[in-house]
Tab-separated table of C-alpha atoms in Angstrom:
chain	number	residue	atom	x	y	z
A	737	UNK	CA	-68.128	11.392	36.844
A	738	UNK	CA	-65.061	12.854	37.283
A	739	UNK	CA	-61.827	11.209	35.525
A	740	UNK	CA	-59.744	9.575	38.465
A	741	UNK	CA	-56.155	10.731	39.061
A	742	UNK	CA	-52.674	9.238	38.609
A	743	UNK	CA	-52.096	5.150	37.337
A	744	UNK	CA	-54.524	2.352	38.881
A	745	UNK	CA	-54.816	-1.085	37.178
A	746	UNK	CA	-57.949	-2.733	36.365
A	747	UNK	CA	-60.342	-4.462	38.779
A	748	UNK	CA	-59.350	-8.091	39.007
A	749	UNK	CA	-61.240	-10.067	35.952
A	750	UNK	CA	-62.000	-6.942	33.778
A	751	UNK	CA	-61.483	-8.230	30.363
A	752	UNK	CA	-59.047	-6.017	27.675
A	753	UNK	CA	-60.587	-6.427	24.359
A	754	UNK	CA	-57.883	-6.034	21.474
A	755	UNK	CA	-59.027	-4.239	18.239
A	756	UNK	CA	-56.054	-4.960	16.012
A	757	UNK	CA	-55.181	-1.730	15.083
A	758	UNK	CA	-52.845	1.494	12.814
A	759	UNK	CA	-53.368	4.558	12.327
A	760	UNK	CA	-51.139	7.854	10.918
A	761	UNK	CA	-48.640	9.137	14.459
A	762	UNK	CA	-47.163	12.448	14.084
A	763	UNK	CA	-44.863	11.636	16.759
A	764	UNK	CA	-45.310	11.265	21.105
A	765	UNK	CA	-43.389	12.693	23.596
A	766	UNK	CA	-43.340	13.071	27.465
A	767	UNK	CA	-44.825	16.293	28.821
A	768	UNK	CA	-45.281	17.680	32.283
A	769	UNK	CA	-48.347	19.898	32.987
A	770	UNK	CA	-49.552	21.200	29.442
A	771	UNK	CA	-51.403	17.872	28.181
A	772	UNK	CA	-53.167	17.333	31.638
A	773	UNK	CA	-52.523	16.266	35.010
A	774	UNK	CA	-48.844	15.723	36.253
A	775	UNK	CA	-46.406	13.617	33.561
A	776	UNK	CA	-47.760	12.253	30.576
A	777	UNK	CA	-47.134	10.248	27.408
A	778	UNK	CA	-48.801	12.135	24.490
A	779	UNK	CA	-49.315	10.843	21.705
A	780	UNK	CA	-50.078	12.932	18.407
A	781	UNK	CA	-51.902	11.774	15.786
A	782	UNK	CA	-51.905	13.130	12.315
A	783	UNK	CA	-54.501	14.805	10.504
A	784	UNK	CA	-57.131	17.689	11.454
A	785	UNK	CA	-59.881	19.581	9.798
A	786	UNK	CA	-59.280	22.767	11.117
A	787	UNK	CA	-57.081	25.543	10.171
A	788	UNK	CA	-56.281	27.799	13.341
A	789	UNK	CA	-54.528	31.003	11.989
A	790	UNK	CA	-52.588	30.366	15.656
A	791	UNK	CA	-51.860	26.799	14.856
A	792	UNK	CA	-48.195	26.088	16.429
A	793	UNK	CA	-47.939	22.482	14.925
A	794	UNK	CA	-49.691	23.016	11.232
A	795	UNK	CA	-47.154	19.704	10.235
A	796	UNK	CA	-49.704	17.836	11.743
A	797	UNK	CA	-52.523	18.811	9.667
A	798	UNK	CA	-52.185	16.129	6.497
A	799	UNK	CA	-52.512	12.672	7.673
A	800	UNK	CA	-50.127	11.552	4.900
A	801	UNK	CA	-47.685	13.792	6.723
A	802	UNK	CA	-47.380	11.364	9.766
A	803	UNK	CA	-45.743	7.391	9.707
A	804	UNK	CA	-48.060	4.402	9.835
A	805	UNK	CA	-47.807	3.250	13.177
A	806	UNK	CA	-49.627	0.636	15.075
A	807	UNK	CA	-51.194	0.394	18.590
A	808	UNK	CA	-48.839	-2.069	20.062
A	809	UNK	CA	-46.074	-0.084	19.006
A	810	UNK	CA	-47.601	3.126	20.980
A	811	UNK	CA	-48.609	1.041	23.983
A	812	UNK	CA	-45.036	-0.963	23.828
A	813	UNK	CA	-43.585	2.920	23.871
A	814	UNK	CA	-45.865	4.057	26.477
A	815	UNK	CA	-45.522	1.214	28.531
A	816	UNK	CA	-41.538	2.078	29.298
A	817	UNK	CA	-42.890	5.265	31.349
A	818	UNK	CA	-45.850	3.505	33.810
A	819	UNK	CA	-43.833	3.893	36.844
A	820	UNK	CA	-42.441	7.819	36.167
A	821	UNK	CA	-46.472	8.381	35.123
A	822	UNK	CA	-47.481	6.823	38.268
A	823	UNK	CA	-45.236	8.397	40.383
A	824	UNK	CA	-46.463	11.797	39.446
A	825	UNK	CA	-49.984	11.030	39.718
A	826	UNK	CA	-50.159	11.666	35.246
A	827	UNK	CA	-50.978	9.550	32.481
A	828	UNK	CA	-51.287	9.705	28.680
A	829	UNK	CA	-53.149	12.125	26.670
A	830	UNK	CA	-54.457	11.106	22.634
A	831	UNK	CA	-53.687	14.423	20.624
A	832	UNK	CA	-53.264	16.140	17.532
A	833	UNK	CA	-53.766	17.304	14.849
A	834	UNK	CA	-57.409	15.822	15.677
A	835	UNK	CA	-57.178	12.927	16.801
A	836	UNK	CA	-61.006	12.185	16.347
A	837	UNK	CA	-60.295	12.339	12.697
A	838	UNK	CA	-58.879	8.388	13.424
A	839	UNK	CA	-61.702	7.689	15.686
A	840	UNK	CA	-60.952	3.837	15.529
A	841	UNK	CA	-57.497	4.180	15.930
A	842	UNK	CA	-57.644	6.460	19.017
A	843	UNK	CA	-60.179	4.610	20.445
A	844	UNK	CA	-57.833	1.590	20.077
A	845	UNK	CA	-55.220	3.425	22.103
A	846	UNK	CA	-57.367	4.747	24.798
A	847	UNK	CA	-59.181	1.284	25.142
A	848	UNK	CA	-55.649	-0.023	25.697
A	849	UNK	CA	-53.403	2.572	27.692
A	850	UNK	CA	-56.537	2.440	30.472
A	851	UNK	CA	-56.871	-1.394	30.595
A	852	UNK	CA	-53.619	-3.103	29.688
A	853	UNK	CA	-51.443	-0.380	31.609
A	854	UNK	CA	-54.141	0.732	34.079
A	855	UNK	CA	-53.586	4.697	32.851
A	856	UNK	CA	-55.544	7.906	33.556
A	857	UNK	CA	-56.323	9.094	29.463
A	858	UNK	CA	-56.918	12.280	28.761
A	859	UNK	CA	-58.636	13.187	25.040
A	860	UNK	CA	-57.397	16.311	23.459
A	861	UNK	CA	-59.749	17.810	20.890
A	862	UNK	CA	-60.990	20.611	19.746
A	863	UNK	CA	-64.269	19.608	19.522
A	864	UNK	CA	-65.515	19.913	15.824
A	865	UNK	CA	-65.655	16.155	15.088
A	866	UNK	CA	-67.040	15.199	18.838
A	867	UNK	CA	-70.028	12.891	16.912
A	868	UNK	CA	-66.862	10.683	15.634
A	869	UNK	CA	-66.500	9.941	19.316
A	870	UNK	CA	-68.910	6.583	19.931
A	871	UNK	CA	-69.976	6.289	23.878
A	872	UNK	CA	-67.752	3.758	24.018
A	873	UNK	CA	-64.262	5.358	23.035
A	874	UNK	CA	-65.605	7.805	25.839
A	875	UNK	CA	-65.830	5.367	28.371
A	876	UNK	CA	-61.968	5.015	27.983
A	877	UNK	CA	-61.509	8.611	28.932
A	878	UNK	CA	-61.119	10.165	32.071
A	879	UNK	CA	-60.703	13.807	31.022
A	880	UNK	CA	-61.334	15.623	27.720
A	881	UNK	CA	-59.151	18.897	27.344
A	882	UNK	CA	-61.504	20.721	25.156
A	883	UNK	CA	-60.436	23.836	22.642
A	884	UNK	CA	-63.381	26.416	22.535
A	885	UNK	CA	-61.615	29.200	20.627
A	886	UNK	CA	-63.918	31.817	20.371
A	887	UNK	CA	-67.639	32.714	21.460
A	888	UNK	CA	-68.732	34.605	18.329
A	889	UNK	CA	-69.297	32.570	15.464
A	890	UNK	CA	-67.995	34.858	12.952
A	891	UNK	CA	-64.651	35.015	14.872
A	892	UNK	CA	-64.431	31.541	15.173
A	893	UNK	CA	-64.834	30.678	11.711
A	894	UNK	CA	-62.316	33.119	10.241
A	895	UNK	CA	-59.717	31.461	13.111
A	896	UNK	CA	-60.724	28.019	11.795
A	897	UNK	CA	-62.242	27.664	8.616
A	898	UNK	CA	-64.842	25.532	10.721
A	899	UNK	CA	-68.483	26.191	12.351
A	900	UNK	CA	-68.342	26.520	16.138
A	901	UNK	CA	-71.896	24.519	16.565
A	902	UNK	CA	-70.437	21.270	16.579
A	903	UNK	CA	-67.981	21.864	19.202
A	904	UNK	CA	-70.455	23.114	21.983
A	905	UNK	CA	-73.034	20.157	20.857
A	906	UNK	CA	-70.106	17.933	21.813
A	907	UNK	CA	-69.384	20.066	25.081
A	908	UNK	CA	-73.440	19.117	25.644
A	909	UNK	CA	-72.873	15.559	25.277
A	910	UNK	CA	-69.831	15.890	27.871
A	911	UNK	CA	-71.734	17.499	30.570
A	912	UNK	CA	-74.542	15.062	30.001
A	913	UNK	CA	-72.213	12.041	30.282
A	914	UNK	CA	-70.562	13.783	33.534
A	915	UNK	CA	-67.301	13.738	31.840
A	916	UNK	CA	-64.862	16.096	33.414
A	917	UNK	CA	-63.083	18.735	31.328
A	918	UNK	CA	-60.454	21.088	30.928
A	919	UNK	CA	-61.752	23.916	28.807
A	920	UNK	CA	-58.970	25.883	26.975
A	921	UNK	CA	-58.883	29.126	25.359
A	922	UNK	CA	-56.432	30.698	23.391
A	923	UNK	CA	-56.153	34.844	24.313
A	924	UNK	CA	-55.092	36.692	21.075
A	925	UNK	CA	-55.220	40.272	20.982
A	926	UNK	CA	-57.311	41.749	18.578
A	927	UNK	CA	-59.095	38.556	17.616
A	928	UNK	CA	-60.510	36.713	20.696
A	929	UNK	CA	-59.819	39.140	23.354
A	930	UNK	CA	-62.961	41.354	23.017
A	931	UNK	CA	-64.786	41.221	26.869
A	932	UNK	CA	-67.902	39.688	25.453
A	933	UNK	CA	-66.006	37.277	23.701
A	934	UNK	CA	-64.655	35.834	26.474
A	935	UNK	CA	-67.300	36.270	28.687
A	936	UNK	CA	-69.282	33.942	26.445
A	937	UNK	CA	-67.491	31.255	26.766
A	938	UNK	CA	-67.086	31.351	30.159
A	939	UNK	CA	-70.508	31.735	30.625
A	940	UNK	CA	-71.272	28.732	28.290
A	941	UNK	CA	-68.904	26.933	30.602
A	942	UNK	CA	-70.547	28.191	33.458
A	943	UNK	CA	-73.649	26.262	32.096
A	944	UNK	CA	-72.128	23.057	31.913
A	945	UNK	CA	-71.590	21.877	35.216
A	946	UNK	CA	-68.825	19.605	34.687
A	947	UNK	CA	-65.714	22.322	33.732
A	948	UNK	CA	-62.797	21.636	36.021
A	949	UNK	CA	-60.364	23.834	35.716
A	950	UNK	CA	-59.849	26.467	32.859
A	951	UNK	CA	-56.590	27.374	30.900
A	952	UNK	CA	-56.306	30.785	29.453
A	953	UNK	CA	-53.106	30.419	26.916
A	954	UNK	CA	-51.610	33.631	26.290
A	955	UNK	CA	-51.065	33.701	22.281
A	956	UNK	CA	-47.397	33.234	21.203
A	957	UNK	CA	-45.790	33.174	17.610
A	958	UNK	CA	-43.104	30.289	18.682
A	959	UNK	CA	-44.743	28.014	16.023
A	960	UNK	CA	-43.821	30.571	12.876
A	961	UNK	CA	-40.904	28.970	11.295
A	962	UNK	CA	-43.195	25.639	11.139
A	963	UNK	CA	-45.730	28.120	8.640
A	964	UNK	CA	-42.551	29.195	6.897
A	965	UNK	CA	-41.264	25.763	6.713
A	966	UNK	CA	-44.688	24.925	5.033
A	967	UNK	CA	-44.564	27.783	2.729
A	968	UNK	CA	-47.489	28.870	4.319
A	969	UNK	CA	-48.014	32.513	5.430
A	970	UNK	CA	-48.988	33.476	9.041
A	971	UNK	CA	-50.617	35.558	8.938
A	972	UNK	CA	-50.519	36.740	12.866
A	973	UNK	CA	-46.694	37.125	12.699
A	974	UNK	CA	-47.227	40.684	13.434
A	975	UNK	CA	-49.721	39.695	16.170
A	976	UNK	CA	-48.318	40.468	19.497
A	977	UNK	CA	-48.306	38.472	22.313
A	978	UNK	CA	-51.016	39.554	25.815
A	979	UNK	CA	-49.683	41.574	28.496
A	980	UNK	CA	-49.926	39.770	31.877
A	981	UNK	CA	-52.706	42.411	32.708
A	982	UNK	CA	-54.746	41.131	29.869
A	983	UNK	CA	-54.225	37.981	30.542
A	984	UNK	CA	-55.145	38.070	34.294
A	985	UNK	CA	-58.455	40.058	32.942
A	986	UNK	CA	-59.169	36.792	31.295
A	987	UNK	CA	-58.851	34.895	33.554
A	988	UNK	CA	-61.072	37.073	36.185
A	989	UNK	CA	-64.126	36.505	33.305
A	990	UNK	CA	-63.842	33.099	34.019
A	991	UNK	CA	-62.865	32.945	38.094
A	992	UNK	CA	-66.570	35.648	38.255
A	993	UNK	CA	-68.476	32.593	36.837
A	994	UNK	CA	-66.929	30.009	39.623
A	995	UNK	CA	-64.671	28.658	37.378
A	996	UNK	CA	-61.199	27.436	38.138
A	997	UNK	CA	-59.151	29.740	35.872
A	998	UNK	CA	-54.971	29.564	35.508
């Protein structure tokens, strides 16, 4: 069913089960319309198992690289913002890194920000590790913003490292459960921009019935001097960024197959 909107508390009597909890946090922050619906508390978690040649946090790759934090510090954080969240019909959003690479510890916080502070949650994944993700961690999520970065396999791999097969099996299990998501795609010229390319994931969105809304992220290079930081090369430096003509093309593959496309 679809994830409800803005801050509710729990029914009267529902029991909050507490998993004592830690995991490796990156850091969290407040965010307005990027990380889901209206104003939300995001919290990143440390750690992932891809390696996006786009990547604009690759910090957050090595779980070593975050601080051990645990869960009632994150919901004691998150707990200062319920009335701003509420207010603007938001919530909080789990992210990364991949935050299904701490599958217990995200669960944790999602279990807790939706029962102890009556939050809409929002997982943010990109897909790859979506059997980590037990039924119920996703009954403690409303909405699952879902990366699917490319259509042809070959593509995808080079851009990740990783298979795509995973991440539409978990898109599967989504539809089946009647989870709504937010499917986003990353436009990069001269790597995911090719017509059929796009076109396939829209129409593999198309099949799933339960796509809400679509995000078509023009590709930037803002996220550069984290590579150099790193000593890492990026190698799409020299990558420029879509036109607004090639972006609105996007978006058009996706609007033709009744999606919601911005």
């Amino acid at each position: 069913m679809p994830g409800r909107r803005g801050c509710g508390r729990p029914a009267a009597g529902s029991a909050v089960t507490r998993r004592p909890s830690e995991g490796s946090v990156h850091s969290w922050d407040l965010s307005t319309g990027v990380d889901g619906p209206g104003a939300r508390f995001v919290t990143f978690l440390s750690g992932c198992p891809l390696t996006c040649l786009y990547c604009h946090n690759p910090d957050t790759w090595k779980m070593r690289a975050g601080t051990r934090t645990s869960a009632d510090d994150v919901i004691a954080e998150a707990a200062k913002y319920v009335r701003f969240i509420a207010a603007s019909g938001g919530g909080v959003t789990v992210s990364g890194g991949e935050l299904l690479l701490q599958p217990v510890f995200a669960g944790e916080l999602l279990h807790r920000l939706r029962r102890e502070l009556g939050l809409h949650t929002a997982l943010d994944t990109s897909g790859f590790l979506g059997a980590r993700a037990t039924d119920a961690l996703l009954r403690d999520v409303d909405l699952v913003l879902l990366d699917i970065k490319s259509w042809d396999r070959e593509t995808y791999r080079n851009l990740t490292g990783r298979p795509l097969e995973p991440t539409l099996a978990f898109a599967r299990r989504l539809a089946d459960l009647g989870k709504e998501v937010h499917l986003r795609f990353v436009l990069v010229p001269g790597l995911t921009d090719a017509r059929e390319n796009v076109d396939g994931v829209a129409a593999f969105a198309e099949s799933l019935g339960n796509v809400s809304r679509v995000d078509v992220l023009p590709f930037h290079t803002l996220g550069a001097g984290k590579w150099q930081a790193l000593g890492t090369d990026f190698t799409l430096r020299d990558t420029p960024s879509p036109t607004a003509e090639q972006t609105a093309g996007a978006r058009a593959l996706f609007e033709a197959r009744g999606l919601t496309a911005v």
